[in-house]
Short mmCIF file of C-alpha atoms in Angstrom, two decimals:
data_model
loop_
_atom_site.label_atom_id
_atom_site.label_comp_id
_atom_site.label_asym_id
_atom_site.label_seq_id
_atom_site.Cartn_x
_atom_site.Cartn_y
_atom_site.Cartn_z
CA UNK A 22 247.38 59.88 61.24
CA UNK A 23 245.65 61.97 58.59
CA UNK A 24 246.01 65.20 60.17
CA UNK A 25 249.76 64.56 60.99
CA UNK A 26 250.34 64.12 57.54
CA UNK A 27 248.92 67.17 56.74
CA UNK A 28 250.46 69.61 59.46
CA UNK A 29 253.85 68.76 58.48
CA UNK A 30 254.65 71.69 55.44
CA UNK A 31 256.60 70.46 52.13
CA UNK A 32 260.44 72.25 52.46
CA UNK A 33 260.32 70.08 48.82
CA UNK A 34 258.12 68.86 46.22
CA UNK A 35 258.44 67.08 42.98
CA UNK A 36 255.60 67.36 41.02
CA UNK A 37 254.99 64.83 37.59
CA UNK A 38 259.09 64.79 37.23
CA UNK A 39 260.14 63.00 34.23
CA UNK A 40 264.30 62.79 33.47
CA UNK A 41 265.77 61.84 30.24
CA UNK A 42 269.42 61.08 29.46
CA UNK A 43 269.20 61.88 25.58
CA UNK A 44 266.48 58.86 24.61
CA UNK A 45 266.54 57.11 27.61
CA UNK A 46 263.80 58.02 30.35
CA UNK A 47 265.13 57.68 33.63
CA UNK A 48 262.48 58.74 36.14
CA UNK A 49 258.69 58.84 35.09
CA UNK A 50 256.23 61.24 36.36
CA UNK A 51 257.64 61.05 39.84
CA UNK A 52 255.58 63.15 42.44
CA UNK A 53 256.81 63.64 45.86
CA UNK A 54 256.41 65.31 49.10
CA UNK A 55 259.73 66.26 51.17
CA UNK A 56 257.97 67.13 54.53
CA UNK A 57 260.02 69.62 56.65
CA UNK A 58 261.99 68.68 59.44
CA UNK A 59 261.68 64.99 58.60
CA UNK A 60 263.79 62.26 57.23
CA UNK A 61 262.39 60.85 54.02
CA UNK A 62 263.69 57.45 52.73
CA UNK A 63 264.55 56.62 48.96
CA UNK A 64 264.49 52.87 48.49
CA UNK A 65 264.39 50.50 45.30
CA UNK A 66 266.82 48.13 43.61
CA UNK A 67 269.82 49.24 42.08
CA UNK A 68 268.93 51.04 39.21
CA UNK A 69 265.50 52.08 40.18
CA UNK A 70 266.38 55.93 39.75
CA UNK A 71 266.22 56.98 43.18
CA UNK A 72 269.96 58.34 42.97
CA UNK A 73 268.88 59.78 40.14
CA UNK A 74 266.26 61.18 41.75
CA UNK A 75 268.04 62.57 45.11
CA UNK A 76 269.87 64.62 42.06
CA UNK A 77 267.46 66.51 41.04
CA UNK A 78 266.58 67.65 44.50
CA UNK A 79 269.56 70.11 43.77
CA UNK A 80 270.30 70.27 40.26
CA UNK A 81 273.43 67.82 40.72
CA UNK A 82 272.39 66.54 37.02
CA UNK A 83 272.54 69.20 35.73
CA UNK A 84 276.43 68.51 34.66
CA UNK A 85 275.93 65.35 33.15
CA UNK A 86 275.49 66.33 29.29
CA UNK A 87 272.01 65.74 27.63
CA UNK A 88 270.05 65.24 30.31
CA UNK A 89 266.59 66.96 30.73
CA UNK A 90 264.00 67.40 32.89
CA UNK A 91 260.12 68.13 32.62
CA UNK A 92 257.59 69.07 35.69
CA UNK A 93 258.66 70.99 38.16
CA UNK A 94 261.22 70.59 41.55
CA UNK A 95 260.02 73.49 44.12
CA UNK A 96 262.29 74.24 47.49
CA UNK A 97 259.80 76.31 49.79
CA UNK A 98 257.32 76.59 46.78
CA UNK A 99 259.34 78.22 44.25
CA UNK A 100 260.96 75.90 40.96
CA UNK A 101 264.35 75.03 41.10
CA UNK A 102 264.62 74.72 37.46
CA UNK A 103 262.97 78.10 36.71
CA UNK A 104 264.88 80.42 34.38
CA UNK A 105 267.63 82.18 36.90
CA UNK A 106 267.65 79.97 39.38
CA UNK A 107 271.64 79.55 40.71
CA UNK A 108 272.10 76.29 40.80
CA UNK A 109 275.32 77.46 43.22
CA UNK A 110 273.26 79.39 45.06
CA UNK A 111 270.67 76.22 45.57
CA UNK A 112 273.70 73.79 46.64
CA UNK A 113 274.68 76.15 49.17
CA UNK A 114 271.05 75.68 50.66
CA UNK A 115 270.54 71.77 49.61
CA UNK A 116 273.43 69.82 50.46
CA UNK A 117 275.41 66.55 49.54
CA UNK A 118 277.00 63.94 51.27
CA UNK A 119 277.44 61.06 49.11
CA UNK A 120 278.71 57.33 49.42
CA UNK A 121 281.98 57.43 49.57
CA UNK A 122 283.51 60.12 52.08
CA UNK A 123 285.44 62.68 49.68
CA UNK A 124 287.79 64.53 52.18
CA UNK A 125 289.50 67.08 50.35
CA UNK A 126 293.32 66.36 50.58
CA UNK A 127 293.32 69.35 53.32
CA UNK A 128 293.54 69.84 57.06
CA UNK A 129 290.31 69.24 58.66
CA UNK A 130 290.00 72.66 59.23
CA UNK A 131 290.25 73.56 56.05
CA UNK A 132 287.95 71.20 55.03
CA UNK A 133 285.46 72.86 57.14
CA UNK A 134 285.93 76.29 56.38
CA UNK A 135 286.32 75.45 52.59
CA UNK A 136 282.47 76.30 52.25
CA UNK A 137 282.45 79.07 54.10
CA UNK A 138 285.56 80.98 52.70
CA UNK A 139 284.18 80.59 48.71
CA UNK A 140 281.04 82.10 50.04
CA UNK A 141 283.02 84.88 51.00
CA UNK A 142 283.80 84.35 54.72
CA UNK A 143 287.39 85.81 56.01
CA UNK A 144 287.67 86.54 59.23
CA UNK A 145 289.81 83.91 61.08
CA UNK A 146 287.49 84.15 64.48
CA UNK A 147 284.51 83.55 62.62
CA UNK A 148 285.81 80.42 60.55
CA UNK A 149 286.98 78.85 63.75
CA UNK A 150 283.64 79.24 65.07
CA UNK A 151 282.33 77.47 61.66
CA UNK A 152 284.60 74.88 62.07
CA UNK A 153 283.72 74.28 65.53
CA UNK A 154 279.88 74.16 64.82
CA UNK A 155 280.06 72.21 62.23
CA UNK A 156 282.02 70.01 63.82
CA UNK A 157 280.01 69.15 67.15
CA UNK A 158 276.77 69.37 64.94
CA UNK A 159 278.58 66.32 62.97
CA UNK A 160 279.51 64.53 66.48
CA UNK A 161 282.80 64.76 65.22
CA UNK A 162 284.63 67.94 67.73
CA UNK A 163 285.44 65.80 70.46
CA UNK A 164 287.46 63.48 68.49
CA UNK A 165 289.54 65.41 66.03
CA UNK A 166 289.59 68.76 68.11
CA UNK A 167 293.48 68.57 69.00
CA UNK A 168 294.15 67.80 65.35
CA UNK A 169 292.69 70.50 63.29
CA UNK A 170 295.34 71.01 61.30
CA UNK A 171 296.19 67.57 60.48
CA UNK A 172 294.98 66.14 56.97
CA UNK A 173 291.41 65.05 56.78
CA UNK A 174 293.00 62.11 54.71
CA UNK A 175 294.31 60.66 57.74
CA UNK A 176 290.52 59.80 59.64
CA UNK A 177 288.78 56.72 59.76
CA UNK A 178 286.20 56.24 57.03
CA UNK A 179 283.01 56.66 60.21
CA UNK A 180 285.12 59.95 60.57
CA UNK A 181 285.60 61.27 56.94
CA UNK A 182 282.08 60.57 56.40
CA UNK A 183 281.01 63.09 59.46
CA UNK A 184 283.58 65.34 58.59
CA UNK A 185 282.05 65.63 55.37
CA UNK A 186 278.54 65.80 56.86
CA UNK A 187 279.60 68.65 58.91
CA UNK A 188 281.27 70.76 55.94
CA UNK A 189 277.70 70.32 54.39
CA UNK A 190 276.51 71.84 57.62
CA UNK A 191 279.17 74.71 57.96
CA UNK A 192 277.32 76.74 54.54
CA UNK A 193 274.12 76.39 56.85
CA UNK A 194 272.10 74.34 54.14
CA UNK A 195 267.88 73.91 54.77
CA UNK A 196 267.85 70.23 53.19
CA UNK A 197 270.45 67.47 53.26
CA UNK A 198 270.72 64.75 50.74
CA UNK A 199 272.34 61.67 51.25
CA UNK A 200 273.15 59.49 49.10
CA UNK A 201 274.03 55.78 50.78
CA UNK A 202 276.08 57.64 53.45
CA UNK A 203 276.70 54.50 55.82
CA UNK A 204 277.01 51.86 52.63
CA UNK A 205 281.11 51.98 53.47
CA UNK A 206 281.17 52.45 56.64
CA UNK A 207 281.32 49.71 59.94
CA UNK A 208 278.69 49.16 62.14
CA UNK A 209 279.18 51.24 64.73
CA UNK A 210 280.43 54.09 62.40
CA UNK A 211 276.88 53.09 60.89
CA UNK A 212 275.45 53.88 63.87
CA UNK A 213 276.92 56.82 64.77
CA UNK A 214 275.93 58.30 61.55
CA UNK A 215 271.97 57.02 61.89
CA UNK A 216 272.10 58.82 65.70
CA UNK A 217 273.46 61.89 63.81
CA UNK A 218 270.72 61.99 61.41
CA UNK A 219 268.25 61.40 64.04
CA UNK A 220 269.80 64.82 65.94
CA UNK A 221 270.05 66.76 62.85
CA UNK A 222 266.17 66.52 61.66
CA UNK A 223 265.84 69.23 64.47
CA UNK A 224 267.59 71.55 62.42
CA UNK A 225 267.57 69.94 58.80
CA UNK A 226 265.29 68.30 56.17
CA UNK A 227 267.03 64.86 55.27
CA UNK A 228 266.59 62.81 52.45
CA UNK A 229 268.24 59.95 52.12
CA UNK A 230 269.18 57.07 49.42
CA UNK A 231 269.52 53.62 51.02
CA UNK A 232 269.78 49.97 49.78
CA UNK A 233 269.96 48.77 53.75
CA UNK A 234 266.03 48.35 54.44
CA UNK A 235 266.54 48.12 58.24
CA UNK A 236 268.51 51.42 58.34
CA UNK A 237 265.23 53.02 55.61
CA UNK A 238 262.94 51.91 58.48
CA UNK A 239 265.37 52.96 61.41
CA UNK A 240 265.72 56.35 60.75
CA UNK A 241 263.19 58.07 58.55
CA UNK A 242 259.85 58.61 59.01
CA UNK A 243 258.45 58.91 55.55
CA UNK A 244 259.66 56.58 52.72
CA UNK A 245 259.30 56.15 48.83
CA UNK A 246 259.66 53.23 46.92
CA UNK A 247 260.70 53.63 43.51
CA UNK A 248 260.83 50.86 40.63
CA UNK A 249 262.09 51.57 37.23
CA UNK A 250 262.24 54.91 37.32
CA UNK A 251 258.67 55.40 38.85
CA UNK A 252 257.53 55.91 42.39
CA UNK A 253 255.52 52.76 43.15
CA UNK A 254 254.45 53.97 47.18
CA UNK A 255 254.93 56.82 49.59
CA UNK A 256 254.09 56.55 53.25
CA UNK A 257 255.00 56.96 56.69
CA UNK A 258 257.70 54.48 57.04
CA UNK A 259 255.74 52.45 59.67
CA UNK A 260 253.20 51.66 57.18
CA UNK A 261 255.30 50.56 53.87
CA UNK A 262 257.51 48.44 56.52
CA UNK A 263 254.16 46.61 58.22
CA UNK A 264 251.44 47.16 55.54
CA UNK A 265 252.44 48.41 52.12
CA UNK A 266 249.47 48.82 49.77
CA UNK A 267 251.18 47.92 46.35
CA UNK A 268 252.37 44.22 45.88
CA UNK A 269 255.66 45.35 44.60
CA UNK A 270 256.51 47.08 47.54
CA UNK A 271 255.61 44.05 49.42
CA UNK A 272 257.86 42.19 47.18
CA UNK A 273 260.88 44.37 47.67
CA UNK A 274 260.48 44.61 50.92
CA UNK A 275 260.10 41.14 52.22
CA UNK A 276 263.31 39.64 49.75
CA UNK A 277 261.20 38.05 47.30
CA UNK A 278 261.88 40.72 44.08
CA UNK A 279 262.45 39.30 40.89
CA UNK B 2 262.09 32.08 44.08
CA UNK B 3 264.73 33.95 46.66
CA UNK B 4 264.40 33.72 50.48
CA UNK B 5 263.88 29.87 50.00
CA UNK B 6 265.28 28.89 53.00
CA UNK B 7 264.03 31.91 55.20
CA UNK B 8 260.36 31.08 53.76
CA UNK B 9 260.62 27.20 54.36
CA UNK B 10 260.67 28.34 58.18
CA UNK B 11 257.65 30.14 57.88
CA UNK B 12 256.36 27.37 56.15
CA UNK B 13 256.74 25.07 58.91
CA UNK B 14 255.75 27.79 61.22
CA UNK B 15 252.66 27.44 60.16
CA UNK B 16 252.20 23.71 59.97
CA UNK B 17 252.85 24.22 63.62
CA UNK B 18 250.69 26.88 64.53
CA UNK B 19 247.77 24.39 62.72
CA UNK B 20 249.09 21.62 64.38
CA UNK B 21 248.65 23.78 67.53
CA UNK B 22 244.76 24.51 66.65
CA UNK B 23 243.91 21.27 65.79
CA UNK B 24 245.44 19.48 69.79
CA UNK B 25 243.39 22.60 70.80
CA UNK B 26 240.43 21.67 69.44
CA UNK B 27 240.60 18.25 70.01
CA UNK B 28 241.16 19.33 73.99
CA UNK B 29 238.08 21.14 73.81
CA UNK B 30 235.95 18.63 72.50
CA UNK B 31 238.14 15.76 74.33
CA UNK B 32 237.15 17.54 77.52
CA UNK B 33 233.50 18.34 77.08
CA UNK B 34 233.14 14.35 75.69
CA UNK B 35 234.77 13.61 79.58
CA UNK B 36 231.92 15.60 80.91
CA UNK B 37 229.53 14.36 79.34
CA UNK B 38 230.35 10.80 79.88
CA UNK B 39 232.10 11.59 83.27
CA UNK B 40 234.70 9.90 81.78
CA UNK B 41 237.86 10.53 84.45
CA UNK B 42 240.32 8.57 82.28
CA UNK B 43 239.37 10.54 79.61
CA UNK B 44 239.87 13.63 81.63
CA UNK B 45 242.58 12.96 82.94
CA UNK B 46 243.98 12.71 79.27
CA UNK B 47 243.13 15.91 78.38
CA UNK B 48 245.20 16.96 81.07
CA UNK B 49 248.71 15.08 80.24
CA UNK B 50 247.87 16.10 76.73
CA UNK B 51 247.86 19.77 78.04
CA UNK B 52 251.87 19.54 78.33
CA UNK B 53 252.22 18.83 74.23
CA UNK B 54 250.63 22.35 73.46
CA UNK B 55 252.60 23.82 76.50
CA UNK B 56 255.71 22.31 74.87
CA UNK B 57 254.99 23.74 71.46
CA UNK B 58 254.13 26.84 72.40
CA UNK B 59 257.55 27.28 73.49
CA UNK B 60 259.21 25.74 70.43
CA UNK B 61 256.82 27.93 68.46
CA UNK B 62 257.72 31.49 70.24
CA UNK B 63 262.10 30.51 70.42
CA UNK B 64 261.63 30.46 66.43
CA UNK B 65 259.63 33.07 66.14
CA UNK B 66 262.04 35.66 68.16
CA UNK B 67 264.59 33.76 66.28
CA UNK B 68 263.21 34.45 62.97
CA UNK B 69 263.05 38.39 64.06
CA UNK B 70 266.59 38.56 64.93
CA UNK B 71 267.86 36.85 62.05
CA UNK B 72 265.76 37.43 59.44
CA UNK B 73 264.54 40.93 60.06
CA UNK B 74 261.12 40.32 58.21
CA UNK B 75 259.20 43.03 57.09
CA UNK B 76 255.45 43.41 55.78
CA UNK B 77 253.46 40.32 55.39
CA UNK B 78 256.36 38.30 56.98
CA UNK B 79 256.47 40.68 59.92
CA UNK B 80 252.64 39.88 59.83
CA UNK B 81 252.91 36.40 59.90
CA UNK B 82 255.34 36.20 62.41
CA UNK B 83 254.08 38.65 64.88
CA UNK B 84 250.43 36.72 63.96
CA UNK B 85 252.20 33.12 65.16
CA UNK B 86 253.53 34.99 68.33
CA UNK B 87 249.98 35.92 69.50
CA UNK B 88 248.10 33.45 68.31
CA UNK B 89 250.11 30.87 69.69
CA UNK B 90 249.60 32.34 73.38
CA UNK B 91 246.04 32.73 72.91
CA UNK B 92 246.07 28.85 71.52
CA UNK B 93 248.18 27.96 75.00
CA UNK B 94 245.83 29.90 76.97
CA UNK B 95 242.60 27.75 75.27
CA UNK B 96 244.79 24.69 75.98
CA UNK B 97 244.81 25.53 79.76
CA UNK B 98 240.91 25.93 79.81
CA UNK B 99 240.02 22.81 78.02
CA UNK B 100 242.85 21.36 80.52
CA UNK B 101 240.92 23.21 83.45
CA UNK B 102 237.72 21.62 82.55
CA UNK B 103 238.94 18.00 82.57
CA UNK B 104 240.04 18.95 85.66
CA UNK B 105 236.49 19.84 87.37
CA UNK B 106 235.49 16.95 85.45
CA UNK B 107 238.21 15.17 87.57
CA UNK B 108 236.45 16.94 90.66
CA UNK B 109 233.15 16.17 89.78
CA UNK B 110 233.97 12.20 89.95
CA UNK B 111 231.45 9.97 89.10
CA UNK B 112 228.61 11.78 91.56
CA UNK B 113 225.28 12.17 89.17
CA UNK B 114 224.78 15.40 87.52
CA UNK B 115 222.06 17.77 88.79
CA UNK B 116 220.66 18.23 85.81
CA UNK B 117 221.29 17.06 81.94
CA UNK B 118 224.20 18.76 80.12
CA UNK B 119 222.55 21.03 77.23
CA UNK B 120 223.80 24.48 76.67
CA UNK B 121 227.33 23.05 78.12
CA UNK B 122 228.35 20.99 75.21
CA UNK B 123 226.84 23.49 72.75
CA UNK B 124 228.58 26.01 73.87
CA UNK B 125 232.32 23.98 73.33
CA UNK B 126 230.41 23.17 69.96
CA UNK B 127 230.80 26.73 69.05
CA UNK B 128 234.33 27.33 70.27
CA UNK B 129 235.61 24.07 68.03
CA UNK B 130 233.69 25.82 65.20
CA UNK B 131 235.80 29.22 65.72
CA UNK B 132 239.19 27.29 66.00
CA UNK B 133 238.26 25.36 63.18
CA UNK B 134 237.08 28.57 61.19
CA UNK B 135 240.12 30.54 62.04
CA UNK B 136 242.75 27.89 61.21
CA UNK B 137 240.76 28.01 57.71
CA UNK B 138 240.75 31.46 57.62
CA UNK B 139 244.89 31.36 58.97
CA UNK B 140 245.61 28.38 56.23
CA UNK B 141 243.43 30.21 52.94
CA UNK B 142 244.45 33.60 54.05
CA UNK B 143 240.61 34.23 54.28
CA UNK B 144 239.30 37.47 56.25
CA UNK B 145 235.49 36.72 55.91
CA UNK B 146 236.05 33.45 57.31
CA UNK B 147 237.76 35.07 60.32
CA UNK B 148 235.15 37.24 60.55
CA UNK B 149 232.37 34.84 60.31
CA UNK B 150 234.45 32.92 63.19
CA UNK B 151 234.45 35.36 65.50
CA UNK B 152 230.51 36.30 65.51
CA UNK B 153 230.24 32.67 67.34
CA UNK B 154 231.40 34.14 70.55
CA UNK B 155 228.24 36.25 70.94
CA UNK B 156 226.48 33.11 70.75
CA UNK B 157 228.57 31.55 73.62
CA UNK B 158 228.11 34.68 75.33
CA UNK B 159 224.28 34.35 75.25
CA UNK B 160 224.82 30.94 76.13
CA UNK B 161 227.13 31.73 78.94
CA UNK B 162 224.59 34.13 80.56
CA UNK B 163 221.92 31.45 80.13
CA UNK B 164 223.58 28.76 81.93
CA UNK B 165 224.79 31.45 84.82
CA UNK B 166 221.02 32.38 85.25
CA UNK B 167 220.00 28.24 85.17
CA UNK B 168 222.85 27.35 87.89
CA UNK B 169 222.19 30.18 90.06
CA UNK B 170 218.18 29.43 90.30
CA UNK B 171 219.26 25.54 91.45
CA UNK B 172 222.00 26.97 94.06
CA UNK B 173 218.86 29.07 95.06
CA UNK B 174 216.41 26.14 95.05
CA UNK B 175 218.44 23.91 97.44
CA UNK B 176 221.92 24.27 99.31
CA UNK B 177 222.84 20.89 98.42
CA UNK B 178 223.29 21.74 94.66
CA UNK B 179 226.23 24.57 95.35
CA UNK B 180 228.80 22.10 95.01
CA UNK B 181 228.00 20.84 91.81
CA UNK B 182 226.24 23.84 90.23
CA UNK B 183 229.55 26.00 90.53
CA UNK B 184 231.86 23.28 89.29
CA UNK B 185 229.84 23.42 85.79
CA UNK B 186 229.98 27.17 86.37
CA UNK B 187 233.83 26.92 86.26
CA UNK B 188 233.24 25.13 83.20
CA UNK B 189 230.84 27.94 81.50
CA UNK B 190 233.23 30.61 82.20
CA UNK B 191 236.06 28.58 81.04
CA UNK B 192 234.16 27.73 77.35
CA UNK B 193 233.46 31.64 77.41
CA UNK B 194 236.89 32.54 78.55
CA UNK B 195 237.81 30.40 75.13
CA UNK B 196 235.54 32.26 73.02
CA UNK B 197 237.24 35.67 73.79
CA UNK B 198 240.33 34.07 72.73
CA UNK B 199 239.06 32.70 69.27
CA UNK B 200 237.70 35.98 68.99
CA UNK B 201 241.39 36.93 69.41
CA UNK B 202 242.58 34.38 67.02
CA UNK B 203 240.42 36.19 64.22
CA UNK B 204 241.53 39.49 64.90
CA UNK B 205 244.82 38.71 64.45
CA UNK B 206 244.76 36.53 61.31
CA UNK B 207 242.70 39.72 60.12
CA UNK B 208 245.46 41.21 60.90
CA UNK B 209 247.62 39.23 59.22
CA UNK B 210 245.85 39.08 56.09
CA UNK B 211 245.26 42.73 55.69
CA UNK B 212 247.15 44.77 58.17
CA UNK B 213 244.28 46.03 59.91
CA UNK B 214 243.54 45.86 63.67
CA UNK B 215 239.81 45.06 64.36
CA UNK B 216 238.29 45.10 67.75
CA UNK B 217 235.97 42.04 67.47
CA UNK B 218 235.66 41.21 70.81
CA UNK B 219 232.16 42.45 72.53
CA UNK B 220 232.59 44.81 75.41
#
C-alpha cells in the first residue's frame, strides 16, 4: 500500500492553504496531495469549504472581491498564485464543470468549439475534429451527432452536463474539477457520468466535490474529508470508507454528524 | 441522535448475534454433559436444538444483506455488519459440531466407555471459554479480550494431539476398542474443529473493533 502511494506523482499540491473572505477564514492550513491520473474525492457537510477549496485548484476565487490566500497551490510543482501566473492561461489547463450544466445558448457545436476558437483556433476542419473528440471523449457523439447544429439548450440535463464535460475537454486541460456534477442529474444520467469519469482518469486528473458518499467511494480512489474549513483525513478511499482514523470522519461517514 | 431507526437494527443485530453465542455455547456444553453422562435424551436435544441456530442464522444473514442494500453503511457500521455476516456462519458451523457430537453420543448408546473422559470435556471447557470471551469482547467492543480468547485454541490443539496419540495407542492395544476409540475421535476433532472457529470469531470482532485483519489462527 505504502509504496503505491508513493509511485503515484502529485499533478497538484496544496501546501498549509489558508483562504480568507475579508475577516472570515474559510479554509485553514489545508495540505493536499492531487495524485496524477487519479480521481480524488472532496467530501464534508455543506459548508465545510471543500467548494471553496476545488476553487483554488484554479484560481476560480480569484473574482470574488476580498478574498486572499496564503501557502502555496503548485500544478506540476510550480505556484499557481506566483506573481505572473495567467490565471487564463491556468483554466485552459485546469478545468470546470460545475453543478448545474451551463450550456451556452449555442448550437452544440458551437459550444464545443467555443474553447478552442478564443484560444485562437480557425480552421473549420480542425474545429470539427475538436468537436468530434470532445464529444466521444464525453460519451456524448453518438447521441447528438445528427444534431450539431441544433441548440445545446434543447438536451437533457445527463446530456448538457457531458456536453459541458466535453467542452472542458476540447481546450485539452491536464486536471478536471468537478464540482457536484451528477447532484441534478437522474440515475442513470448519474451513472453515465461516474462511467465517464472512470474512462477519463486515463487521460485526466479528476477532482471532484460530492455530497453523495456512495458516488465519493464509487469512483475515486483517494478522498479528503474536510470539516470547517480544515482537512480532517486523506486516504485511499477504501480506507476512510472501511476504517477512517479520525472519529469525525467516522461520524460523517456513517450518518451520525451533529 | 440521527440514524435512529437504521441503528436500532443494528442494535438488535447484535442482541441476536449474542443470542446466537450463548445457544452455541450452551450446545457445546449441553453436548459434552450428554457424553459424559451418556445421556441420549440429552443428546438427542442438542440435536433438535441445532435447528434454532440454523433458523437464526438465516434470519440473521436476510437482515444483514438487507441492511447493505438499504442502508449502504459505511465504516464501523460496514464493520459491524460484515462482522455479524461472518461470525454468524462460523457460530452455525460450531452449532453443527456440538450437534455432531450429540450425535456420536447418540451412536455410542449406553455401551461403557473404554476409558474415563478427561481431556474430552476440558477441551469443550476451553471452547465455551472462547465463545464466552468473544461475545464479551463483541458486546464491550474489547480487542484484548478477543485476543486473550483466541490463545485458548492452542490449548485445545495440544489437547487435541494428546487425545489422538491416547486413542490411537488403545486401537493399537486391542481391535475391539476401534469402534469406540474413533467415535470419541470424531468428537476431538469436532471440539478442535470449534476452536478454529472461535479463533475466527476473534479475528473478526478484532476486526470489527479496529479495522485490522489478524491471522490468529495457528498454521
Amino acid at each position: 500500500m505504502q509504496r503505491m502511494m508513493n509511485s503515484v506523482g502529485n499533478k497538484m499540491e496544496t501546501k498549509g492553504l489558508n483562504l480568507y473572505y475579508k475577516n472570515f477564514q474559510a479554509l485553514f492550513n489545508v495540505s493536499l496531495p492531487v495524485r496524477e491520473h487519479r480521481v480524488t474525492a472532496l467530501i464534508g457537510p455543506s459548508g465545510c469549504g471543500k467548494s471553496t477549496f476545488l476553487r483554488t485548484l484554479n484560481r476560480m476565487n480569484d473574482v470574488i472581491e476580498g478574498t486572499r490566500i496564503e501557502g502555496e497551490v503548485l500544478l506540476d510543482g510550480n505556484n499557481i498564485y506566483a506573481p505572473g501566473v495567467d490565471p487564463v492561461a491556468l483554466r485552459k489547463k485546469v478545468g470546470m464543470v460545475f453543478q448545474r450544466p451551463n450550456p451556452f445558448p449555442m448550437s452544440i457545436f458551437d459550444n464545443i468549439a467555443y474553447g478552442p476558437r478564443i484560444h485562437g483556433i480557425k480552421n473549420k476542419e480542425t474545429l470539427a475534429e475538436i468537436v468530434e473528440k470532445s464529444l466521444q471523449a464525453a460519451a456524448l457523439w453518438d447521441e447528438v451527432k445528427d444534431r450539431l447544429h441544433k441548440s445545446a439548450l434543447g438536451l437533457s440535463g445527463g446530456q448538457q452536463q457531458r456536453l459541458v464535460l466535453a467542452r472542458v475537454l476540447a481546450v485539452e486541460p491536464e486536471v478536471i474539477l468537478m464540482d457536484e456534477p451528477a447532484s441534478a442529474l437522474d440515475p442513470i444520467s448519474t451513472a453515465k457520468l461516474e462511467d465517464l469519469i472512470h474512462q477519463l482518469k486515463n487521460n485526466y486528473t479528476i477532482v471532484i466535490v460530492t455530497h453523495n458518499m456512495q458516488q465519493a467511494a464509487r469512483i475515486s480512489d483517494y478522498t479528503g474529508f474536510f470539516l470547517n474549513g480544515e482537512m480532517i483525513e486523506y486516504d485511499y478511499t477504501n480506507n476512510i470508507f472501511t476504517a477512517p482514523r479520525d472519529k469525525r470522519t467516522e461520524d460523517y461517514i456513517t450518518g451520525r454528524f451533529g | 441522535m440521527v440514524r435512529e431507526s437504521f441503528q436500532e437494527q443494528l442494535n438488535n443485530l447484535r442482541n441476536d448475534i449474542l443470542l446466537m453465542g450463548k445457544l452455541v455455547e450452551t450446545a457445546i456444553e449441553t453436548a459434552v454433559t450428554a457424553l459424559k453422562r451418556q445421556d441420549l435424551d440429552l443428546a438427542e436435544k442438542v440435536v433438535m436444538d441445532d435447528e434454532k441456530i440454523d433458523r437464526l442464522e438465516l434470519d440473521i444473514e436476510r437482515r444483514c444483506l438487507s441492511l447493505l442494500a438499504l442502508q449502504q453503511p459505511m465504516a464501523r457500521d460496514l464493520r459491524f455488519i460484515g462482522t455479524a455476516l461472518k461470525i454468524n456462519t462460523d457460530l452455525e458451523r460450531m452449532g453443527d459440531y456440538a450437534s455432531n457430537i450429540a450425535k456420536v453420543v447418540l451412536s455410542l448408546g449406553e455401551e461403557p466407555l473404554i476409558k474415563p473422559l478427561v481431556d474430552l470435556p476440558r477441551m469443550a471447557e476451553l471452547a465455551q471459554k472462547m465463545v464466552r470471551e468473544n461475545l464479551a469482547a463483541y458486546v464491550n467492543q474489547d480487542r484484548d479480550m478477543a485476543l486473550k480468547a483466541a490463545m485458548h485454541d492452542h490449548d485445545i490443539n495440544i489437547l487435541y494431539h494428546q487425545v489422538f496419540n491416547e486413542l490411537l495407542a488403545f486401537m493399537t492395544r486391542d481391535a475391539a476398542n476401534i469402534k469406540q476409540a474413533t467415535y470419541l475421535l470424531f468428537i476431538a476433532r469436532y471440539l478442535e474443529r470449534i476452536g478454529d472457529h472461535a479463533t475466527n470469531l476473534s479475528e473478526w470482532i478484532v476486526y470489527m473493533i479496529t479495522g485490522e485483519r489478524l491471522e490468529l489462527n495457528e498454521s
